[in-house]
Amino acid sequence: MHPSMALRNSVLSALCPRGVLTLTIDNPSRKSALSREILKSLREHFQTPPDAAKVIVLKSSDPRVFCSGHDINDFHRPGVAPSENRRSHEDLFDLCQATMIAVKRCPIPTLASVGGAATGAGLQLVASCDLALADKETARFSTPGVGLGLFCSTPSVPLLASGVSRKAAMEMLFTGEVRRGGLCDTANHAF
């Protein structure tokens, strides 16, 4: 790993003169995982976009991965009492839910520009945006937690609300199957 990658765990923002606010998940060493810091930053950006912003485009700095979901480092805390770990997990899921609600309630249109994998909470993030564009060659969507015996229920709500058919969403959630390109109806267009 390149030494500079270890320090990158943030959301970069750039507002162009035409009113496009680009938010870039910049956490390549963790496959663009949603750390607590990134979730907090995304929530703030979506809750209070600049007045000059007319649309928010969300993307990743890593062309291989849009977002790999939650950062597993936020779950595993060696030497911490189980009750404290449980509270920490609940706080993390509350933060994730608040972030997704902020995306849905954003006062301006939101667009996910998906290149590479969007898994678990990363898929939830895509489904929470108003629109999604997917790279037809590299975009992949999945909920891989089911392969570990975990049912990833949080992406199900925005997936079902986004227009993906109930049966397609449930198949993906229950099997962890990877969908490529446009994920049926999750992406509006492939590029």
Tab-separated table of C-alpha atoms in Angstrom:
chain	number	residue	atom	x	y	z
A	1	MET	CA	0.000	0.000	0.000
A	2	HIS	CA	1.274	3.454	-0.864
A	3	PRO	CA	2.011	5.450	2.369
A	4	SER	CA	-0.321	8.312	1.406
A	5	MET	CA	-3.293	5.936	1.147
A	6	ALA	CA	-3.257	5.219	4.889
A	7	LEU	CA	-4.184	8.818	5.666
A	8	ARG	CA	-7.101	9.046	3.252
A	9	ASN	CA	-10.474	8.541	4.926
A	10	SER	CA	-12.666	11.443	3.949
A	11	VAL	CA	-15.204	12.943	1.589
A	12	LEU	CA	-13.766	15.408	-0.875
A	13	SER	CA	-16.114	18.083	-2.149
A	14	ALA	CA	-15.867	20.310	-5.198
A	15	LEU	CA	-18.469	22.793	-6.408
A	16	CYS	CA	-18.199	23.776	-10.063
A	17	PRO	CA	-19.502	27.138	-11.336
A	18	ARG	CA	-22.538	25.428	-12.931
A	19	GLY	CA	-23.782	24.275	-9.530
A	20	VAL	CA	-22.647	20.636	-9.567
A	21	LEU	CA	-21.401	19.616	-6.127
A	22	THR	CA	-19.234	16.516	-6.496
A	23	LEU	CA	-18.725	14.459	-3.348
A	24	THR	CA	-15.949	11.895	-3.633
A	25	ILE	CA	-15.575	9.062	-1.142
A	26	ASP	CA	-11.804	9.002	-0.658
A	27	ASN	CA	-10.871	5.882	1.275
A	28	PRO	CA	-9.029	3.687	-1.262
A	29	SER	CA	-7.049	1.661	1.272
A	30	ARG	CA	-10.396	0.406	2.688
A	31	LYS	CA	-12.130	-0.019	-0.707
A	32	SER	CA	-14.134	3.175	-0.200
A	33	ALA	CA	-15.708	1.759	2.968
A	34	LEU	CA	-18.132	3.895	4.957
A	35	SER	CA	-16.190	4.679	8.099
A	36	ARG	CA	-17.858	6.693	10.838
A	37	GLU	CA	-15.969	9.777	9.630
A	38	ILE	CA	-17.181	9.327	6.064
A	39	LEU	CA	-20.779	8.703	7.167
A	40	LYS	CA	-20.741	11.878	9.284
A	41	SER	CA	-19.280	13.936	6.455
A	42	LEU	CA	-21.782	12.588	3.902
A	43	ARG	CA	-24.665	13.281	6.274
A	44	GLU	CA	-23.545	16.891	6.732
A	45	HIS	CA	-23.056	17.474	2.993
A	46	PHE	CA	-26.469	16.058	2.086
A	47	GLN	CA	-28.281	17.856	4.926
A	48	THR	CA	-26.865	21.284	4.120
A	49	PRO	CA	-25.573	21.601	0.565
A	50	PRO	CA	-24.175	25.026	-0.398
A	51	ASP	CA	-26.744	27.505	-1.709
A	52	ALA	CA	-24.982	27.560	-5.095
A	53	ALA	CA	-25.331	23.778	-5.511
A	54	LYS	CA	-28.063	22.590	-7.882
A	55	VAL	CA	-27.257	18.867	-7.864
A	56	ILE	CA	-25.004	16.503	-5.894
A	57	VAL	CA	-22.973	13.840	-7.706
A	58	LEU	CA	-21.576	11.116	-5.454
A	59	LYS	CA	-18.610	9.046	-6.623
A	60	SER	CA	-15.502	7.249	-5.416
A	61	SER	CA	-11.824	8.119	-5.821
A	62	ASP	CA	-11.180	4.418	-6.492
A	63	PRO	CA	-12.367	3.384	-9.971
A	64	ARG	CA	-12.525	-0.276	-8.874
A	65	VAL	CA	-14.940	0.255	-5.978
A	66	PHE	CA	-17.781	2.749	-5.577
A	67	CYS	CA	-18.315	1.723	-1.940
A	68	SER	CA	-17.697	-1.584	-0.169
A	69	GLY	CA	-20.214	-0.885	2.599
A	70	HIS	CA	-19.446	-0.496	6.279
A	71	ASP	CA	-15.836	-0.399	7.401
A	72	ILE	CA	-15.337	-3.684	9.250
A	73	ASN	CA	-12.774	-1.931	11.483
A	74	ASP	CA	-15.723	-0.076	13.032
A	75	PHE	CA	-17.174	-3.409	14.185
A	76	HIS	CA	-14.204	-5.288	15.553
A	77	ARG	CA	-12.810	-3.698	18.697
A	78	PRO	CA	-10.568	-6.150	20.560
A	79	GLY	CA	-10.611	-5.964	24.333
A	80	VAL	CA	-13.934	-4.123	24.488
A	81	ALA	CA	-16.778	-5.504	26.615
A	82	PRO	CA	-19.600	-7.071	24.548
A	83	SER	CA	-22.155	-4.588	25.915
A	84	GLU	CA	-19.984	-1.635	24.850
A	85	ASN	CA	-19.439	-3.211	21.416
A	86	ARG	CA	-23.198	-3.618	21.049
A	87	ARG	CA	-23.793	0.067	21.864
A	88	SER	CA	-21.077	1.002	19.385
A	89	HIS	CA	-22.739	-1.116	16.671
A	90	GLU	CA	-26.134	0.434	17.398
A	91	ASP	CA	-24.600	3.914	17.196
A	92	LEU	CA	-22.974	3.022	13.864
A	93	PHE	CA	-26.241	1.740	12.386
A	94	ASP	CA	-28.087	4.816	13.680
A	95	LEU	CA	-25.473	7.018	11.992
A	96	CYS	CA	-25.805	5.053	8.758
A	97	GLN	CA	-29.596	5.357	8.865
A	98	ALA	CA	-29.365	9.119	9.525
A	99	THR	CA	-26.986	9.462	6.575
A	100	MET	CA	-29.301	7.572	4.215
A	101	ILE	CA	-32.258	9.665	5.398
A	102	ALA	CA	-30.209	12.814	4.718
A	103	VAL	CA	-29.563	11.576	1.166
A	104	LYS	CA	-33.283	10.895	0.618
A	105	ARG	CA	-34.318	14.266	2.088
A	106	CYS	CA	-31.614	16.306	0.375
A	107	PRO	CA	-33.202	19.525	-0.917
A	108	ILE	CA	-31.504	19.159	-4.333
A	109	PRO	CA	-31.297	16.165	-6.720
A	110	THR	CA	-28.742	13.479	-5.900
A	111	LEU	CA	-26.934	11.224	-8.367
A	112	ALA	CA	-24.692	8.238	-7.679
A	113	SER	CA	-22.033	7.741	-10.354
A	114	VAL	CA	-21.126	4.078	-9.899
A	115	GLY	CA	-17.924	2.580	-11.206
A	116	GLY	CA	-16.838	-0.676	-9.639
A	117	ALA	CA	-18.523	-2.497	-6.762
A	118	ALA	CA	-21.341	-1.131	-4.606
A	119	THR	CA	-21.935	-3.635	-1.828
A	120	GLY	CA	-23.987	-3.731	1.373
A	121	ALA	CA	-24.344	-0.210	2.732
A	122	GLY	CA	-22.683	1.031	-0.480
A	123	LEU	CA	-25.628	-0.403	-2.405
A	124	GLN	CA	-27.939	1.254	0.108
A	125	LEU	CA	-26.221	4.569	-0.624
A	126	VAL	CA	-26.781	4.134	-4.391
A	127	ALA	CA	-30.434	3.211	-3.873
A	128	SER	CA	-30.959	6.218	-1.590
A	129	CYS	CA	-29.888	8.680	-4.304
A	130	ASP	CA	-32.516	10.091	-6.667
A	131	LEU	CA	-30.663	8.849	-9.755
A	132	ALA	CA	-27.846	6.418	-10.461
A	133	LEU	CA	-25.507	6.049	-13.410
A	134	ALA	CA	-23.587	2.789	-13.630
A	135	ASP	CA	-20.496	1.949	-15.648
A	136	LYS	CA	-21.739	-0.875	-17.862
A	137	GLU	CA	-18.325	-2.557	-17.774
A	138	THR	CA	-17.337	-2.297	-14.113
A	139	ALA	CA	-20.417	-1.604	-11.953
A	140	ARG	CA	-21.406	-4.483	-9.675
A	141	PHE	CA	-24.077	-4.518	-7.003
A	142	SER	CA	-24.456	-7.028	-4.159
A	143	THR	CA	-25.163	-7.709	-0.518
A	144	PRO	CA	-22.345	-10.166	0.262
A	145	GLY	CA	-23.042	-10.424	3.996
A	146	VAL	CA	-25.457	-13.296	3.357
A	147	GLY	CA	-22.426	-15.414	2.424
A	148	LEU	CA	-21.180	-14.940	5.993
A	149	GLY	CA	-24.540	-15.819	7.507
A	150	LEU	CA	-25.557	-12.169	7.887
A	151	PHE	CA	-28.756	-10.850	6.364
A	152	CYS	CA	-28.073	-7.362	5.136
A	153	SER	CA	-31.515	-5.846	5.640
A	154	THR	CA	-30.660	-2.140	5.540
A	155	PRO	CA	-30.273	-1.918	1.740
A	156	SER	CA	-33.673	-3.569	1.271
A	157	VAL	CA	-35.729	-0.485	2.137
A	158	PRO	CA	-34.177	1.942	-0.377
A	159	LEU	CA	-33.774	-0.850	-2.938
A	160	LEU	CA	-37.488	-1.575	-2.859
A	161	ALA	CA	-38.352	2.121	-2.834
A	162	SER	CA	-35.992	2.822	-5.762
A	163	GLY	CA	-38.045	0.896	-8.263
A	164	VAL	CA	-36.200	-2.426	-8.278
A	165	SER	CA	-38.842	-5.117	-8.384
A	166	ARG	CA	-39.524	-6.777	-5.052
A	167	LYS	CA	-38.533	-10.178	-6.388
A	168	ALA	CA	-35.235	-8.942	-7.884
A	169	ALA	CA	-34.363	-7.117	-4.641
A	170	MET	CA	-35.205	-10.118	-2.455
A	171	GLU	CA	-33.241	-12.498	-4.670
A	172	MET	CA	-30.172	-10.299	-4.350
A	173	LEU	CA	-30.647	-9.841	-0.595
A	174	PHE	CA	-31.214	-13.557	0.092
A	175	THR	CA	-28.499	-14.951	-2.185
A	176	GLY	CA	-25.814	-12.257	-2.224
A	177	GLU	CA	-25.806	-12.617	-6.016
A	178	VAL	CA	-23.738	-10.005	-7.817
A	179	ARG	CA	-25.635	-7.966	-10.395
A	180	ARG	CA	-23.606	-6.239	-13.085
A	181	GLY	CA	-24.025	-3.055	-15.065
A	182	GLY	CA	-27.426	-1.527	-14.532
A	183	LEU	CA	-28.703	-3.859	-11.748
A	184	CYS	CA	-32.008	-4.150	-13.530
A	185	ASP	CA	-33.702	-0.986	-12.382
A	186	THR	CA	-31.302	0.363	-9.737
A	187	ALA	CA	-29.300	2.414	-12.226
A	188	ASN	CA	-31.097	4.831	-14.522
A	189	HIS	CA	-28.462	4.538	-17.250
A	190	ALA	CA	-25.257	2.719	-17.932
A	191	PHE	CA	-22.277	4.617	-19.320
